[in-house]
Coordinates of C-alpha atoms in Angstrom, one line a residue:
M1417 CA 35.3 173.5 27.0
K1418 CA 34.2 177.4 27.0
R1419 CA 33.2 176.9 23.3
L1420 CA 31.1 173.8 24.1
F1421 CA 29.5 175.6 27.0
T1422 CA 28.7 178.5 24.8
L1423 CA 27.3 176.2 22.1
T1424 CA 25.2 174.5 24.6
I1425 CA 23.6 177.8 25.8
C1426 CA 22.8 178.9 22.4
L1427 CA 21.1 175.9 21.6
S1428 CA 18.9 175.9 24.7
L1429 CA 18.0 179.6 24.0
L1430 CA 16.8 178.5 20.5
Q1431 CA 14.7 175.6 22.0
I1432 CA 13.1 178.0 24.3
I1433 CA 12.5 180.8 21.4
Q1434 CA 11.0 177.9 19.3
A1435 CA 8.7 176.9 22.1
I1436 CA 7.4 180.3 22.7
A1437 CA 6.8 180.9 18.9
L1438 CA 4.7 177.7 18.5
P1439 CA 0.9 178.4 18.9
S1440 CA -1.1 176.2 21.2
V1441 CA -3.3 173.6 19.4
K1442 CA -5.8 173.4 22.3
Q1443 CA -9.3 174.2 20.8
S1444 CA -12.7 174.7 22.1
N1445 CA -15.9 175.0 20.2
H1446 CA -16.1 178.3 18.5
F1447 CA -13.9 181.2 17.5
A1448 CA -16.3 184.2 18.9
A1449 CA -19.6 184.9 20.2
F1450 CA -21.2 187.1 17.8
H1451 CA -21.6 190.7 19.2
G1452 CA -21.2 189.2 22.5
E1453 CA -18.5 189.5 25.4
I1454 CA -15.2 188.1 24.2
N1455 CA -14.6 185.0 26.1
A1456 CA -11.3 182.9 25.8
D1457 CA -13.3 179.8 26.1
T1458 CA -15.1 180.3 23.1
T1459 CA -12.1 180.5 20.8
I1460 CA -11.7 177.8 18.2
L1461 CA -8.0 178.8 17.5
P1462 CA -5.3 180.3 19.8
I1463 CA -4.4 184.0 19.9
I1464 CA -0.9 184.2 18.5
N1465 CA 1.2 186.5 20.0
H1466 CA 4.6 185.2 18.8
P1467 CA 4.1 184.2 15.4
L1468 CA 6.1 181.4 13.4
P1469 CA 8.6 182.8 11.0
I1470 CA 7.8 182.2 7.5
G1471 CA 9.7 179.2 6.1
A1472 CA 11.0 178.3 2.8
Q1473 CA 7.7 177.5 1.6
G1474 CA 6.3 181.0 2.2
N1475 CA 6.6 182.1 -1.3
V1476 CA 4.5 179.2 -2.4
Y1477 CA 1.7 180.0 0.0
K1478 CA 1.7 183.7 -0.8
R1479 CA 1.6 182.8 -4.6
R1480 CA -1.3 180.7 -4.1
L1481 CA -3.1 183.2 -1.9
D1482 CA -2.4 185.9 -4.6
S1483 CA -3.9 183.6 -7.3
V1484 CA -7.2 183.1 -5.5
K1485 CA -9.9 185.0 -7.3
K1486 CA -11.1 187.3 -4.8
D1487 CA -12.5 190.9 -3.9
I1488 CA -10.9 191.0 -0.4
Q1489 CA -7.4 191.6 0.0
L1490 CA -6.0 188.3 1.5
D1491 CA -2.7 189.3 3.0
Y1492 CA 0.0 186.7 3.5
N1493 CA 2.2 186.9 6.7
E1494 CA 3.5 185.0 9.7
Y1495 CA 0.2 185.4 11.5
V1496 CA -1.7 183.8 8.5
Q1497 CA 0.8 181.1 8.1
S1498 CA 0.6 180.1 11.8
Y1499 CA -3.2 179.6 11.3
I1500 CA -2.6 177.5 8.1
D1501 CA -0.3 175.1 9.9
L1502 CA -2.9 174.9 12.5
Y1503 CA -5.6 173.9 10.3
M1504 CA -3.6 171.6 8.4
H1505 CA -2.7 169.9 11.6
N1506 CA -6.4 168.9 12.0
R1507 CA -6.6 166.9 8.9
D1508 CA -9.8 164.8 9.7
E1509 CA -11.8 167.7 10.9
M1510 CA -11.0 169.8 7.8
G1511 CA -11.9 166.8 5.6
Q1512 CA -15.4 166.9 7.3
V1513 CA -15.6 170.5 6.7
A1514 CA -14.7 170.2 3.2
G1515 CA -17.7 167.7 2.8
L1516 CA -20.1 169.8 4.6
A1517 CA -19.2 172.8 2.3
R1518 CA -20.8 171.0 -0.6
Y1519 CA -24.1 171.6 0.9
Y1520 CA -23.9 174.8 2.7
F1521 CA -21.7 177.0 0.3
P1522 CA -24.3 177.0 -2.5
I1523 CA -26.7 178.6 0.1
Y1524 CA -24.0 181.1 1.3
E1525 CA -23.1 182.0 -2.3
K1526 CA -26.8 182.8 -3.4
A1527 CA -27.2 185.0 -0.3
F1528 CA -24.1 186.9 -0.8
H1529 CA -24.8 187.2 -4.4
D1530 CA -28.2 188.8 -3.8
A1531 CA -26.6 191.1 -1.0
G1532 CA -23.6 192.1 -3.3
I1533 CA -21.0 191.0 -1.0
P1534 CA -17.7 188.8 -1.9
D1535 CA -18.0 185.3 -2.3
E1536 CA -15.0 184.4 -0.2
I1537 CA -16.6 185.6 3.0
K1538 CA -18.4 182.1 2.9
F1539 CA -15.2 180.7 4.6
L1540 CA -16.0 182.9 7.7
S1541 CA -18.8 180.5 8.5
I1542 CA -16.0 177.7 9.1
V1543 CA -14.2 179.9 11.4
E1544 CA -17.2 180.5 13.3
S1545 CA -18.9 177.2 13.6
K1546 CA -17.2 174.6 11.5
L1547 CA -20.4 174.4 9.5
D1548 CA -22.5 173.0 12.2
P1549 CA -25.9 174.7 12.3
N1550 CA -26.5 173.4 15.9
A1551 CA -23.3 175.0 17.3
V1552 CA -23.9 177.0 20.5
S1553 CA -21.1 179.0 22.1
R1554 CA -20.8 179.5 25.9
V1555 CA -22.2 182.9 25.7
G1556 CA -25.3 181.9 23.6
A1557 CA -24.2 182.7 20.0
T1558 CA -26.0 180.3 17.9
G1559 CA -25.8 178.6 14.5
L1560 CA -23.6 178.6 11.3
W1561 CA -23.1 182.3 11.6
Q1562 CA -22.9 182.4 15.4
F1563 CA -25.5 185.2 16.0
M1564 CA -26.4 186.4 19.4
G1565 CA -30.0 187.0 20.2
T1566 CA -29.9 190.8 20.1
T1567 CA -28.1 191.1 16.7
A1568 CA -30.2 188.4 15.3
K1569 CA -33.4 190.4 15.9
I1570 CA -32.0 193.4 14.6
Y1571 CA -31.3 191.7 11.4
G1572 CA -34.7 189.9 11.2
L1573 CA -34.2 186.5 12.6
N1574 CA -37.0 185.1 14.7
M1575 CA -36.7 183.2 17.9
N1576 CA -39.6 181.8 19.7
E1577 CA -40.8 178.5 21.3
Y1578 CA -40.9 176.7 18.0
V1579 CA -38.2 178.2 15.9
D1580 CA -34.8 179.7 16.1
E1581 CA -33.7 181.1 12.7
R1582 CA -30.2 181.6 13.8
R1583 CA -30.0 177.9 12.9
D1584 CA -31.6 178.1 9.6
P1585 CA -28.9 178.0 7.0
I1586 CA -30.8 180.3 4.4
Q1587 CA -32.2 183.0 6.7
A1588 CA -28.9 183.2 8.9
S1589 CA -26.9 183.5 5.8
Y1590 CA -28.9 186.5 4.5
A1591 CA -28.8 188.1 8.0
A1592 CA -24.9 187.7 8.0
A1593 CA -24.6 189.2 4.6
A1594 CA -26.8 192.2 5.7
Y1595 CA -24.6 192.7 8.7
L1596 CA -21.3 192.5 6.8
K1597 CA -22.7 194.8 4.2
D1598 CA -23.8 197.3 6.7
A1599 CA -20.1 197.1 8.2
Y1600 CA -18.4 197.6 5.0
Q1601 CA -20.5 200.5 4.1
E1602 CA -19.3 202.1 7.5
F1603 CA -15.7 201.1 7.4
G1604 CA -14.9 200.8 3.6
D1605 CA -12.8 197.8 4.1
W1606 CA -13.8 194.1 3.9
L1607 CA -11.3 193.0 6.6
L1608 CA -12.5 195.7 9.0
A1609 CA -16.1 194.5 8.4
I1610 CA -14.9 191.0 9.3
A1611 CA -13.1 192.0 12.2
S1612 CA -16.4 193.8 13.5
Y1613 CA -18.2 190.5 12.9
N1614 CA -16.1 189.1 15.6
C1615 CA -15.8 192.0 18.3
G1616 CA -18.4 194.6 17.2
K1617 CA -18.5 197.8 15.2
S1618 CA -17.8 199.9 18.2
N1619 CA -14.5 198.0 19.1
V1620 CA -13.1 198.6 15.4
E1621 CA -14.2 202.3 15.7
H1622 CA -12.2 202.6 19.0
A1623 CA -9.1 200.8 17.4
M1624 CA -9.2 203.1 14.6
E1625 CA -9.3 206.1 16.8
K1626 CA -6.2 204.7 18.8
A1627 CA -4.4 204.2 15.6
G1628 CA -4.7 207.7 14.7
G1629 CA -7.6 207.1 12.1
G1630 CA -6.1 204.1 10.5
S1631 CA -8.5 202.3 8.1
D1632 CA -6.5 199.2 7.5
F1633 CA -6.8 196.2 9.7
W1634 CA -3.0 195.4 10.1
A1635 CA -2.7 199.1 11.0
I1636 CA -5.2 198.9 13.9
R1637 CA -4.4 195.2 14.7
Q1638 CA -2.7 196.0 18.0
Y1639 CA -5.6 197.9 19.3
L1640 CA -8.3 195.3 18.6
P1641 CA -9.4 192.8 21.4
A1642 CA -6.9 190.0 21.5
E1643 CA -9.3 187.5 19.9
T1644 CA -10.1 189.6 16.9
R1645 CA -6.3 189.9 16.4
G1646 CA -6.3 186.4 15.2
Y1647 CA -9.7 186.2 13.8
V1648 CA -8.9 187.8 10.5
P1649 CA -5.7 185.9 9.9
A1650 CA -7.8 182.7 10.6
F1651 CA -10.1 183.9 8.2
I1652 CA -7.4 184.5 5.6
A1653 CA -5.9 181.1 6.4
M1654 CA -9.3 179.4 5.9
N1655 CA -9.4 180.9 2.4
Y1656 CA -6.0 179.2 1.6
V1657 CA -7.0 175.8 3.2
M1658 CA -10.3 175.7 1.6
N1659 CA -9.0 176.2 -1.9
Y1660 CA -5.7 174.2 -1.6
F1661 CA -6.5 171.3 0.9
G1662 CA -6.3 168.8 -1.8
K1663 CA -2.7 169.7 -2.4
H1664 CA -2.0 168.8 1.4
N1665 CA -3.7 165.6 1.0
I1666 CA -6.8 166.4 2.8
I1667 CA -9.8 164.5 1.4
A1668 CA -13.4 165.8 1.4
Q1669 CA -15.5 163.2 3.4
A1670 CA -19.1 162.5 2.5
C1671 CA -22.0 163.9 4.3
N1672 CA -24.4 161.6 6.0
F1673 CA -27.3 163.4 4.6
S1674 CA -28.6 164.1 1.3
L1675 CA -27.0 167.0 -1.0
K1676 CA -29.9 166.8 -3.2
T1677 CA -32.9 168.4 -1.7
D1678 CA -36.4 169.8 -2.6
T1679 CA -38.4 172.5 -0.8
V1680 CA -42.0 172.7 0.3
M1681 CA -43.9 175.5 2.0
V1682 CA -45.9 174.1 4.8
K1683 CA -49.2 175.9 6.0
K1684 CA -49.9 173.8 9.0
F1685 CA -48.1 172.2 11.9
V1686 CA -46.3 169.1 10.8
S1687 CA -44.3 166.7 12.6
L1688 CA -40.8 166.2 11.3
G1689 CA -41.0 162.6 12.6
N1690 CA -44.2 162.0 10.4
V1691 CA -42.3 163.5 7.5
A1692 CA -39.4 161.3 8.1
R1693 CA -41.5 158.2 8.1
A1694 CA -43.4 159.2 4.9
L1695 CA -40.0 159.5 3.2
N1696 CA -38.6 156.3 4.7
V1697 CA -35.5 158.2 5.9
G1698 CA -34.0 158.8 9.5
I1699 CA -35.2 161.7 11.7
G1700 CA -31.7 162.7 12.0
E1701 CA -31.5 163.5 8.2
I1702 CA -34.6 165.6 8.4
T1703 CA -33.6 167.5 11.5
I1704 CA -30.1 168.5 10.0
L1705 CA -31.8 169.7 6.8
N1706 CA -34.2 171.7 9.2
P1707 CA -32.5 172.6 12.1
A1708 CA -34.3 175.7 13.0
Y1709 CA -37.4 173.9 14.4
R1710 CA -36.8 173.5 18.1
R1711 CA -39.6 171.1 18.8
L1712 CA -39.4 168.9 15.7
I1713 CA -42.6 170.6 14.3
V1714 CA -42.9 172.8 11.4
N1715 CA -45.1 175.5 12.8
G1716 CA -46.5 176.7 9.4
T1717 CA -50.0 178.6 9.0
P1718 CA -51.9 179.8 6.1
K1719 CA -50.8 183.3 6.9
T1720 CA -47.1 182.5 7.6
P1721 CA -46.1 179.3 5.7
R1722 CA -42.9 177.8 6.9
R1723 CA -40.0 176.4 4.7
L1724 CA -39.4 172.5 4.7
I1725 CA -36.2 171.1 3.2
L1726 CA -36.7 167.5 2.2
P1727 CA -34.1 164.9 0.8
Q1728 CA -35.0 164.0 -2.8
T1729 CA -37.1 160.9 -2.6
S1730 CA -38.7 158.3 -5.1
K1731 CA -42.0 159.0 -6.4
E1732 CA -43.4 155.9 -4.3
N1733 CA -43.2 158.1 -1.3
F1734 CA -44.9 161.2 -2.7
T1735 CA -48.5 159.9 -1.8
A1736 CA -47.4 159.2 2.0
L1737 CA -45.6 162.6 1.9
Y1738 CA -48.8 164.3 0.6
N1739 CA -51.0 162.8 3.3
V1740 CA -48.8 164.0 6.0
L1741 CA -48.7 167.6 4.7
N1742 CA -52.3 167.7 4.0
S1743 CA -54.0 165.5 6.6
A1744 CA -56.1 167.1 9.3
G1745 CA -55.1 164.6 12.0
D1746 CA -52.8 165.0 14.9
A1747 CA -49.5 166.3 13.7
V1748 CA -47.5 165.5 17.0
A1749 CA -46.2 161.9 18.1
P1750 CA -44.2 161.5 21.1
M1751 CA -41.5 159.6 19.7
E1752 CA -40.8 162.8 17.4
F1753 CA -38.9 164.6 20.3
A1754 CA -35.6 162.6 20.5
K1755 CA -32.6 164.7 20.1
P1756 CA -31.6 164.9 16.5
T1757 CA -28.4 163.2 15.4
P1758 CA -25.6 166.0 14.6
V1759 CA -23.8 165.7 11.1
Y1760 CA -20.5 165.3 12.8
A1761 CA -19.5 165.5 16.3
V1762 CA -17.5 168.8 15.9
A1763 CA -19.8 170.8 18.4
A1764 CA -22.6 170.4 20.9
P1765 CA -25.9 169.9 19.3
A1766 CA -28.9 172.0 20.4
A1767 CA -31.1 170.8 22.9
H1768 CA -34.7 170.1 21.8
P1769 CA -37.5 170.4 24.5
A1770 CA -39.9 167.7 25.0
Y1771 CA -43.5 169.0 24.3
V1772 CA -46.4 166.5 23.8
D1773 CA -49.4 168.7 23.3
L1774 CA -50.6 169.9 20.0
P1775 CA -49.6 173.4 19.8
K1776 CA -52.3 176.3 19.5
S1777 CA -52.1 179.0 17.0
D1778 CA -53.1 181.6 19.8
R1779 CA -50.7 180.2 22.5
K1780 CA -48.5 183.0 23.8
I1781 CA -44.7 182.6 24.4
T1782 CA -43.8 181.3 28.0
T1783 CA -42.9 184.0 30.4
Y1784 CA -41.6 181.8 33.1
H1785 CA -39.4 178.6 33.3
K1786 CA -38.5 176.4 36.1
V1787 CA -34.7 175.6 36.2
K1788 CA -33.7 172.0 36.2
K1789 CA -30.6 170.4 37.1
G1790 CA -27.8 170.6 34.6
E1791 CA -29.4 173.8 32.9
T1792 CA -27.3 176.9 32.3
L1793 CA -28.3 180.6 31.8
A1794 CA -26.7 180.6 28.4
G1795 CA -28.7 177.4 27.5
I1796 CA -32.0 178.9 28.8
A1797 CA -31.4 182.2 27.0
D1798 CA -30.8 180.5 23.8
L1799 CA -34.1 178.3 24.2
F1800 CA -36.2 181.3 24.8
G1801 CA -34.5 183.9 22.3
C1802 CA -33.2 186.3 24.9
E1803 CA -29.7 187.2 26.3
V1804 CA -28.2 186.0 29.6
R1805 CA -28.0 189.7 30.8
D1806 CA -31.7 189.9 30.3
L1807 CA -32.1 186.9 32.5
K1808 CA -30.0 188.4 35.2
L1809 CA -31.7 191.6 35.1
W1810 CA -35.3 190.2 35.2
N1811 CA -34.4 187.7 38.0
N1812 CA -32.0 189.8 40.1
L1813 CA -29.2 187.3 39.6
E1814 CA -25.7 188.3 40.5
S1815 CA -23.9 185.6 39.0
N1816 CA -24.0 183.4 35.8
R1817 CA -25.3 180.3 37.7
A1818 CA -28.8 179.1 36.8
P1819 CA -30.8 178.9 40.3
V1820 CA -31.8 175.1 40.2
G1821 CA -35.4 174.6 41.2
K1822 CA -36.4 178.2 41.0
T1823 CA -39.0 179.6 38.5
I1824 CA -37.5 182.5 36.6
R1825 CA -38.7 185.0 34.2
V1826 CA -37.5 184.2 30.5
A1827 CA -39.4 187.1 28.8
A1828 CA -40.1 190.8 29.2
G1829 CA -43.9 190.3 29.2
G1830 CA -46.9 188.0 28.5
D1831 CA -49.0 185.4 30.2
I1832 CA -48.3 181.8 31.1
S1833 CA -50.5 180.0 28.9
A1834 CA -48.8 176.6 29.0
S1835 CA -46.2 174.6 30.9
V1836 CA -43.3 173.7 28.7
S1837 CA -41.0 171.1 29.8
A1838 CA -37.6 171.5 28.6
D1839 CA -34.6 169.0 29.0
I1840 CA -31.8 171.4 28.4
K1841 CA -28.3 169.9 28.7
P1842 CA -25.3 172.0 29.7
T1843 CA -23.9 174.0 26.7
L1844 CA -20.2 172.9 26.3

């Protein structure tokens, strides 16, 4: 009887230990807010304090990671294995991401090649946004590479009433490459540069000091913010998943937009809706290829032409497209301002304000905004290219709640030259 009792106690303890070791699979939209506050609500993956022990298949995973052609050391350990298991658990989502990679990865690869940084960093964008250009975190980090407004401006991304280049796959990729190259030059280690992408360079510097000058991610990991401790293992795990998902019966799903595209430079204001009609395609496809245009208008001018990405089309549509791009008529039609269809329902799409007047080239950026029901400070900050802390400072706000019905300052200076109506939905 005593032996049976002892065996029962041992089995119970084993079950408790295993329950503690298993990571939670609860997810929210994004892993991190780029150079913003660390917020547990924005994590896409759990923080693993009790990693799973490496099983019998561990040697296979390690051998496969070692065989990946790389410039970055992709260490294999129990932390990485836990994230591999988590990603593999979400099979449908990973199939969607693998399909989207066929479009976005060539863009990343060119930007990284031009900047001279390792190709495998492209997988970091999946950890950040799941390849959704309209992804917005709770603290306002935006786009495929999840830039916060302040950092975006430092690295040359423009944000105004008509465009948010954090959502532009090409522009944002070059900015991300520039940041990571700067971080590598400072730390001399790619994993530390990647860690700084999550928590900021200063946090990495402080962790290195606490570790007695350690210059290796695993040596300073315990001194990093909790979220960043899981961020680098998640990046390594994503390298494994994207190279070997086929061996785990995950199938890349087809995108619902064209992978073959053409590019034209536009020197006038052109409605994306008119472009869609000329090409005989849905507005959703045009907007997902051109996610940076907030008002569904390409705001090009002869001095600053703007890039327009188009799905390849038949020759019969060329004449209609030429007329749209070169006509002197009204470029704006009211129907153009419906919310674009997201590629996949993996993150909240960006809100698109309704604006029914033809914009004038000399119009100044709006300085004030009347807060509507359902709006958040994060959503307003994202719309006007500022930070939540700026809104709180300019308007003497003590909390993060948006004061419904009140008119608040949304820019440091300037005059009100037009009233802009914005139906912003809460950022999820």
